[in-house]
Amino acid sequence: MVGSADVAKHPILEPFNPLRQVMWRRPGFLIRRLTQIGQAIFFDLCKSESITPLQVGMLTALSMNPWLDQKAIGRELSLDRTTTAEVLKRLGDKGLVETRVNPDDRRSRLSVITTDGLNLINDLQESIHRSQELLIEPLSPEDRAEFMRLLAQLVDAHEKKEKMEKEIGAG
């Protein structure tokens, strides 16, 4: 057993922490923690632009699909209506997105990325890519591929289950 004197001599050793042992067996905790790490890496690389990963995701979606309504944007990014509206407002306030009333359905609003938004996304591409690389860099190339495959498998399975439950509930 490692005593406190041993820990002081060997800074690499940490005292036994039962809570840490429990938490590190919970996938939700680890996924949340990895998200925090990924966001910290992103903010470090993109700090000069005052933009969040979610905002980058929305700008990316709009750069590929101009004039989407809020419902479609939320669906593309798996966001609820309130979050989608708040992020669009922030991006609009920064001049990165333009939003208009849908002429075909005055109850909905359509959004498009502006030239400034496109320029920002283009300027950030290298940093965005690097942040993703740094996040999984501790894994071997084979483990990176397997990790991404398993993450996609988990998300896909849960999204299919969620869709099926909604269809059953609506039927």
PDB file of N, CA and C in Angstrom, residues 4-74:
ATOM      1  N   SER A   4       1.184   8.168   2.465  1.00  0.00           N
ATOM      2  CA  SER A   4       1.258   9.570   2.056  1.00  0.00           C
ATOM      3  C   SER A   4       2.701  10.016   1.852  1.00  0.00           C
ATOM      4  N   ALA A   5       3.635   9.435   2.594  1.00  0.00           N
ATOM      5  CA  ALA A   5       5.044   9.775   2.412  1.00  0.00           C
ATOM      6  C   ALA A   5       5.516   9.311   1.040  1.00  0.00           C
ATOM      7  N   ASP A   6       5.018   8.128   0.590  1.00  0.00           N
ATOM      8  CA  ASP A   6       5.389   7.623  -0.732  1.00  0.00           C
ATOM      9  C   ASP A   6       4.860   8.539  -1.837  1.00  0.00           C
ATOM     10  N   VAL A   7       3.653   9.047  -1.666  1.00  0.00           N
ATOM     11  CA  VAL A   7       3.071   9.945  -2.662  1.00  0.00           C
ATOM     12  C   VAL A   7       3.907  11.218  -2.755  1.00  0.00           C
ATOM     13  N   ALA A   8       4.350  11.738  -1.620  1.00  0.00           N
ATOM     14  CA  ALA A   8       5.164  12.945  -1.621  1.00  0.00           C
ATOM     15  C   ALA A   8       6.481  12.712  -2.351  1.00  0.00           C
ATOM     16  N   LYS A   9       7.078  11.513  -2.211  1.00  0.00           N
ATOM     17  CA  LYS A   9       8.338  11.197  -2.884  1.00  0.00           C
ATOM     18  C   LYS A   9       8.135  10.976  -4.374  1.00  0.00           C
ATOM     19  N   HIS A  10       6.972  10.452  -4.748  1.00  0.00           N
ATOM     20  CA  HIS A  10       6.681  10.104  -6.134  1.00  0.00           C
ATOM     21  C   HIS A  10       5.443  10.879  -6.591  1.00  0.00           C
ATOM     22  N   PRO A  11       5.643  12.072  -7.171  1.00  0.00           N
ATOM     23  CA  PRO A  11       4.492  12.904  -7.519  1.00  0.00           C
ATOM     24  C   PRO A  11       3.575  12.274  -8.572  1.00  0.00           C
ATOM     25  N   ILE A  12       4.038  11.259  -9.279  1.00  0.00           N
ATOM     26  CA  ILE A  12       3.196  10.607 -10.286  1.00  0.00           C
ATOM     27  C   ILE A  12       2.105   9.786  -9.609  1.00  0.00           C
ATOM     28  N   LEU A  13       2.396   9.226  -8.444  1.00  0.00           N
ATOM     29  CA  LEU A  13       1.410   8.419  -7.742  1.00  0.00           C
ATOM     30  C   LEU A  13       0.348   9.316  -7.119  1.00  0.00           C
ATOM     31  N   GLU A  14      -0.890   8.907  -7.237  1.00  0.00           N
ATOM     32  CA  GLU A  14      -1.984   9.651  -6.622  1.00  0.00           C
ATOM     33  C   GLU A  14      -2.601   8.791  -5.537  1.00  0.00           C
ATOM     34  N   PRO A  15      -3.097   9.416  -4.468  1.00  0.00           N
ATOM     35  CA  PRO A  15      -3.767   8.623  -3.438  1.00  0.00           C
ATOM     36  C   PRO A  15      -5.031   7.990  -4.016  1.00  0.00           C
ATOM     37  N   PHE A  16      -5.413   6.866  -3.468  1.00  0.00           N
ATOM     38  CA  PHE A  16      -6.618   6.168  -3.924  1.00  0.00           C
ATOM     39  C   PHE A  16      -7.816   7.074  -3.718  1.00  0.00           C
ATOM     40  N   ASN A  17      -8.610   7.224  -4.743  1.00  0.00           N
ATOM     41  CA  ASN A  17      -9.792   8.075  -4.689  1.00  0.00           C
ATOM     42  C   ASN A  17     -10.975   7.241  -5.154  1.00  0.00           C
ATOM     43  N   PRO A  18     -11.788   6.727  -4.209  1.00  0.00           N
ATOM     44  CA  PRO A  18     -12.898   5.854  -4.600  1.00  0.00           C
ATOM     45  C   PRO A  18     -13.910   6.542  -5.514  1.00  0.00           C
ATOM     46  N   LEU A  19     -14.157   7.833  -5.304  1.00  0.00           N
ATOM     47  CA  LEU A  19     -15.103   8.537  -6.170  1.00  0.00           C
ATOM     48  C   LEU A  19     -14.602   8.545  -7.613  1.00  0.00           C
ATOM     49  N   ARG A  20     -13.319   8.817  -7.787  1.00  0.00           N
ATOM     50  CA  ARG A  20     -12.737   8.811  -9.137  1.00  0.00           C
ATOM     51  C   ARG A  20     -12.871   7.423  -9.758  1.00  0.00           C
ATOM     52  N   GLN A  21     -12.653   6.397  -8.961  1.00  0.00           N
ATOM     53  CA  GLN A  21     -12.777   5.029  -9.477  1.00  0.00           C
ATOM     54  C   GLN A  21     -14.196   4.754  -9.965  1.00  0.00           C
ATOM     55  N   VAL A  22     -15.189   5.243  -9.243  1.00  0.00           N
ATOM     56  CA  VAL A  22     -16.590   5.052  -9.634  1.00  0.00           C
ATOM     57  C   VAL A  22     -16.897   5.876 -10.885  1.00  0.00           C
ATOM     58  N   MET A  23     -16.536   7.141 -10.867  1.00  0.00           N
ATOM     59  CA  MET A  23     -16.875   8.037 -11.973  1.00  0.00           C
ATOM     60  C   MET A  23     -16.226   7.601 -13.284  1.00  0.00           C
ATOM     61  N   TRP A  24     -15.013   7.093 -13.214  1.00  0.00           N
ATOM     62  CA  TRP A  24     -14.302   6.711 -14.431  1.00  0.00           C
ATOM     63  C   TRP A  24     -14.837   5.414 -15.033  1.00  0.00           C
ATOM     64  N   ARG A  25     -15.838   4.836 -14.416  1.00  0.00           N
ATOM     65  CA  ARG A  25     -16.502   3.658 -14.995  1.00  0.00           C
ATOM     66  C   ARG A  25     -17.835   4.049 -15.642  1.00  0.00           C
ATOM     67  N   ARG A  26     -18.166   5.321 -15.610  1.00  0.00           N
ATOM     68  CA  ARG A  26     -19.436   5.802 -16.159  1.00  0.00           C
ATOM     69  C   ARG A  26     -19.194   6.454 -17.522  1.00  0.00           C
ATOM     70  N   PRO A  27     -19.756   5.871 -18.586  1.00  0.00           N
ATOM     71  CA  PRO A  27     -19.513   6.444 -19.911  1.00  0.00           C
ATOM     72  C   PRO A  27     -20.002   7.889 -20.032  1.00  0.00           C
ATOM     73  N   GLY A  28     -21.122   8.214 -19.410  1.00  0.00           N
ATOM     74  CA  GLY A  28     -21.629   9.585 -19.488  1.00  0.00           C
ATOM     75  C   GLY A  28     -20.652  10.586 -18.898  1.00  0.00           C
ATOM     76  N   PHE A  29     -20.045  10.232 -17.772  1.00  0.00           N
ATOM     77  CA  PHE A  29     -19.058  11.109 -17.145  1.00  0.00           C
ATOM     78  C   PHE A  29     -17.861  11.291 -18.067  1.00  0.00           C
ATOM     79  N   LEU A  30     -17.361  10.186 -18.604  1.00  0.00           N
ATOM     80  CA  LEU A  30     -16.180  10.260 -19.467  1.00  0.00           C
ATOM     81  C   LEU A  30     -16.470  11.038 -20.751  1.00  0.00           C
ATOM     82  N   ILE A  31     -17.650  10.842 -21.318  1.00  0.00           N
ATOM     83  CA  ILE A  31     -18.016  11.577 -22.535  1.00  0.00           C
ATOM     84  C   ILE A  31     -18.110  13.071 -22.236  1.00  0.00           C
ATOM     85  N   ARG A  32     -18.729  13.425 -21.114  1.00  0.00           N
ATOM     86  CA  ARG A  32     -18.815  14.839 -20.729  1.00  0.00           C
ATOM     87  C   ARG A  32     -17.425  15.421 -20.508  1.00  0.00           C
ATOM     88  N   ARG A  33     -16.563  14.652 -19.841  1.00  0.00           N
ATOM     89  CA  ARG A  33     -15.203  15.130 -19.566  1.00  0.00           C
ATOM     90  C   ARG A  33     -14.417  15.306 -20.864  1.00  0.00           C
ATOM     91  N   LEU A  34     -14.573  14.365 -21.784  1.00  0.00           N
ATOM     92  CA  LEU A  34     -13.881  14.479 -23.067  1.00  0.00           C
ATOM     93  C   LEU A  34     -14.405  15.687 -23.852  1.00  0.00           C
ATOM     94  N   THR A  35     -15.692  15.961 -23.735  1.00  0.00           N
ATOM     95  CA  THR A  35     -16.261  17.155 -24.371  1.00  0.00           C
ATOM     96  C   THR A  35     -15.618  18.413 -23.793  1.00  0.00           C
ATOM     97  N   GLN A  36     -15.452  18.460 -22.476  1.00  0.00           N
ATOM     98  CA  GLN A  36     -14.795  19.606 -21.841  1.00  0.00           C
ATOM     99  C   GLN A  36     -13.367  19.768 -22.357  1.00  0.00           C
ATOM    100  N   ILE A  37     -12.653  18.661 -22.455  1.00  0.00           N
ATOM    101  CA  ILE A  37     -11.274  18.703 -22.945  1.00  0.00           C
ATOM    102  C   ILE A  37     -11.251  19.199 -24.390  1.00  0.00           C
ATOM    103  N   GLY A  38     -12.151  18.670 -25.216  1.00  0.00           N
ATOM    104  CA  GLY A  38     -12.222  19.086 -26.613  1.00  0.00           C
ATOM    105  C   GLY A  38     -12.535  20.566 -26.756  1.00  0.00           C
ATOM    106  N   GLN A  39     -13.454  21.063 -25.925  1.00  0.00           N
ATOM    107  CA  GLN A  39     -13.789  22.484 -25.982  1.00  0.00           C
ATOM    108  C   GLN A  39     -12.612  23.346 -25.534  1.00  0.00           C
ATOM    109  N   ALA A  40     -11.880  22.898 -24.521  1.00  0.00           N
ATOM    110  CA  ALA A  40     -10.710  23.652 -24.060  1.00  0.00           C
ATOM    111  C   ALA A  40      -9.661  23.733 -25.172  1.00  0.00           C
ATOM    112  N   ILE A  41      -9.440  22.630 -25.866  1.00  0.00           N
ATOM    113  CA  ILE A  41      -8.493  22.627 -26.989  1.00  0.00           C
ATOM    114  C   ILE A  41      -8.980  23.591 -28.072  1.00  0.00           C
ATOM    115  N   PHE A  42     -10.271  23.495 -28.416  1.00  0.00           N
ATOM    116  CA  PHE A  42     -10.850  24.374 -29.437  1.00  0.00           C
ATOM    117  C   PHE A  42     -10.663  25.843 -29.049  1.00  0.00           C
ATOM    118  N   PHE A  43     -11.042  26.199 -27.811  1.00  0.00           N
ATOM    119  CA  PHE A  43     -10.947  27.596 -27.380  1.00  0.00           C
ATOM    120  C   PHE A  43      -9.503  28.079 -27.377  1.00  0.00           C
ATOM    121  N   ASP A  44      -8.568  27.200 -27.034  1.00  0.00           N
ATOM    122  CA  ASP A  44      -7.166  27.582 -27.044  1.00  0.00           C
ATOM    123  C   ASP A  44      -6.705  27.923 -28.463  1.00  0.00           C
ATOM    124  N   LEU A  45      -7.130  27.127 -29.434  1.00  0.00           N
ATOM    125  CA  LEU A  45      -6.703  27.347 -30.817  1.00  0.00           C
ATOM    126  C   LEU A  45      -7.484  28.459 -31.514  1.00  0.00           C
ATOM    127  N   CYS A  46      -8.711  28.702 -31.086  1.00  0.00           N
ATOM    128  CA  CYS A  46      -9.584  29.675 -31.770  1.00  0.00           C
ATOM    129  C   CYS A  46      -9.904  30.883 -30.898  1.00  0.00           C
ATOM    130  N   LYS A  47      -9.120  31.110 -29.852  1.00  0.00           N
ATOM    131  CA  LYS A  47      -9.452  32.142 -28.863  1.00  0.00           C
ATOM    132  C   LYS A  47      -9.547  33.548 -29.451  1.00  0.00           C
ATOM    133  N   SER A  48      -8.844  33.819 -30.516  1.00  0.00           N
ATOM    134  CA  SER A  48      -8.870  35.171 -31.072  1.00  0.00           C
ATOM    135  C   SER A  48     -10.199  35.500 -31.746  1.00  0.00           C
ATOM    136  N   GLU A  49     -11.014  34.501 -32.025  1.00  0.00           N
ATOM    137  CA  GLU A  49     -12.249  34.730 -32.777  1.00  0.00           C
ATOM    138  C   GLU A  49     -13.508  34.827 -31.923  1.00  0.00           C
ATOM    139  N   SER A  50     -13.444  34.526 -30.646  1.00  0.00           N
ATOM    140  CA  SER A  50     -14.611  34.614 -29.757  1.00  0.00           C
ATOM    141  C   SER A  50     -15.819  33.880 -30.338  1.00  0.00           C
ATOM    142  N   ILE A  51     -15.619  32.598 -30.607  1.00  0.00           N
ATOM    143  CA  ILE A  51     -16.671  31.762 -31.177  1.00  0.00           C
ATOM    144  C   ILE A  51     -16.646  30.413 -30.477  1.00  0.00           C
ATOM    145  N   THR A  52     -17.796  29.774 -30.385  1.00  0.00           N
ATOM    146  CA  THR A  52     -17.899  28.482 -29.705  1.00  0.00           C
ATOM    147  C   THR A  52     -17.940  27.345 -30.722  1.00  0.00           C
ATOM    148  N   PRO A  53     -17.642  26.127 -30.280  1.00  0.00           N
ATOM    149  CA  PRO A  53     -17.759  24.982 -31.189  1.00  0.00           C
ATOM    150  C   PRO A  53     -19.173  24.836 -31.761  1.00  0.00           C
ATOM    151  N   LEU A  54     -20.192  25.109 -30.952  1.00  0.00           N
ATOM    152  CA  LEU A  54     -21.569  25.010 -31.437  1.00  0.00           C
ATOM    153  C   LEU A  54     -21.841  26.047 -32.527  1.00  0.00           C
ATOM    154  N   GLN A  55     -21.330  27.255 -32.336  1.00  0.00           N
ATOM    155  CA  GLN A  55     -21.495  28.284 -33.361  1.00  0.00           C
ATOM    156  C   GLN A  55     -20.779  27.896 -34.650  1.00  0.00           C
ATOM    157  N   VAL A  56     -19.599  27.313 -34.526  1.00  0.00           N
ATOM    158  CA  VAL A  56     -18.876  26.840 -35.711  1.00  0.00           C
ATOM    159  C   VAL A  56     -19.680  25.751 -36.412  1.00  0.00           C
ATOM    160  N   GLY A  57     -20.268  24.848 -35.631  1.00  0.00           N
ATOM    161  CA  GLY A  57     -21.093  23.796 -36.217  1.00  0.00           C
ATOM    162  C   GLY A  57     -22.267  24.369 -36.985  1.00  0.00           C
ATOM    163  N   MET A  58     -22.905  25.386 -36.418  1.00  0.00           N
ATOM    164  CA  MET A  58     -24.050  25.993 -37.096  1.00  0.00           C
ATOM    165  C   MET A  58     -23.608  26.721 -38.360  1.00  0.00           C
ATOM    166  N   LEU A  59     -22.502  27.445 -38.288  1.00  0.00           N
ATOM    167  CA  LEU A  59     -21.992  28.117 -39.484  1.00  0.00           C
ATOM    168  C   LEU A  59     -21.617  27.102 -40.561  1.00  0.00           C
ATOM    169  N   THR A  60     -21.037  25.992 -40.142  1.00  0.00           N
ATOM    170  CA  THR A  60     -20.674  24.944 -41.099  1.00  0.00           C
ATOM    171  C   THR A  60     -21.920  24.380 -41.769  1.00  0.00           C
ATOM    172  N   ALA A  61     -22.948  24.097 -40.976  1.00  0.00           N
ATOM    173  CA  ALA A  61     -24.200  23.574 -41.540  1.00  0.00           C
ATOM    174  C   ALA A  61     -24.802  24.568 -42.525  1.00  0.00           C
ATOM    175  N   LEU A  62     -24.793  25.843 -42.172  1.00  0.00           N
ATOM    176  CA  LEU A  62     -25.359  26.860 -43.061  1.00  0.00           C
ATOM    177  C   LEU A  62     -24.494  27.093 -44.295  1.00  0.00           C
ATOM    178  N   SER A  63     -23.195  26.853 -44.178  1.00  0.00           N
ATOM    179  CA  SER A  63     -22.335  27.012 -45.357  1.00  0.00           C
ATOM    180  C   SER A  63     -22.608  25.917 -46.385  1.00  0.00           C
ATOM    181  N   MET A  64     -23.105  24.785 -45.925  1.00  0.00           N
ATOM    182  CA  MET A  64     -23.402  23.665 -46.824  1.00  0.00           C
ATOM    183  C   MET A  64     -24.857  23.657 -47.279  1.00  0.00           C
ATOM    184  N   ASN A  65     -25.729  24.317 -46.514  1.00  0.00           N
ATOM    185  CA  ASN A  65     -27.170  24.327 -46.802  1.00  0.00           C
ATOM    186  C   ASN A  65     -27.721  25.728 -46.588  1.00  0.00           C
ATOM    187  N   PRO A  66     -27.601  26.609 -47.573  1.00  0.00           N
ATOM    188  CA  PRO A  66     -28.093  27.968 -47.359  1.00  0.00           C
ATOM    189  C   PRO A  66     -29.612  28.024 -47.248  1.00  0.00           C
ATOM    190  N   TRP A  67     -30.074  29.012 -46.516  1.00  0.00           N
ATOM    191  CA  TRP A  67     -31.483  29.311 -46.307  1.00  0.00           C
ATOM    192  C   TRP A  67     -32.243  28.146 -45.688  1.00  0.00           C
ATOM    193  N   LEU A  68     -31.725  27.678 -44.579  1.00  0.00           N
ATOM    194  CA  LEU A  68     -32.427  26.656 -43.798  1.00  0.00           C
ATOM    195  C   LEU A  68     -33.336  27.332 -42.785  1.00  0.00           C
ATOM    196  N   ASP A  69     -34.449  26.665 -42.460  1.00  0.00           N
ATOM    197  CA  ASP A  69     -35.276  27.191 -41.378  1.00  0.00           C
ATOM    198  C   ASP A  69     -34.727  26.678 -40.047  1.00  0.00           C
ATOM    199  N   GLN A  70     -35.180  27.280 -38.958  1.00  0.00           N
ATOM    200  CA  GLN A  70     -34.641  26.940 -37.641  1.00  0.00           C
ATOM    201  C   GLN A  70     -34.863  25.473 -37.294  1.00  0.00           C
ATOM    202  N   LYS A  71     -35.990  24.932 -37.702  1.00  0.00           N
ATOM    203  CA  LYS A  71     -36.281  23.527 -37.408  1.00  0.00           C
ATOM    204  C   LYS A  71     -35.268  22.613 -38.100  1.00  0.00           C
ATOM    205  N   ALA A  72     -34.947  22.907 -39.362  1.00  0.00           N
ATOM    206  CA  ALA A  72     -33.982  22.094 -40.111  1.00  0.00           C
ATOM    207  C   ALA A  72     -32.579  22.226 -39.521  1.00  0.00           C
ATOM    208  N   ILE A  73     -32.219  23.440 -39.112  1.00  0.00           N
ATOM    209  CA  ILE A  73     -30.898  23.642 -38.493  1.00  0.00           C
ATOM    210  C   ILE A  73     -30.810  22.825 -37.209  1.00  0.00           C
ATOM    211  N   GLY A  74     -31.838  22.908 -36.382  1.00  0.00           N
ATOM    212  CA  GLY A  74     -31.866  22.138 -35.137  1.00  0.00           C
ATOM    213  C   GLY A  74     -31.770  20.650 -35.395  1.00  0.00           C
TER     214      GLY A  74
END
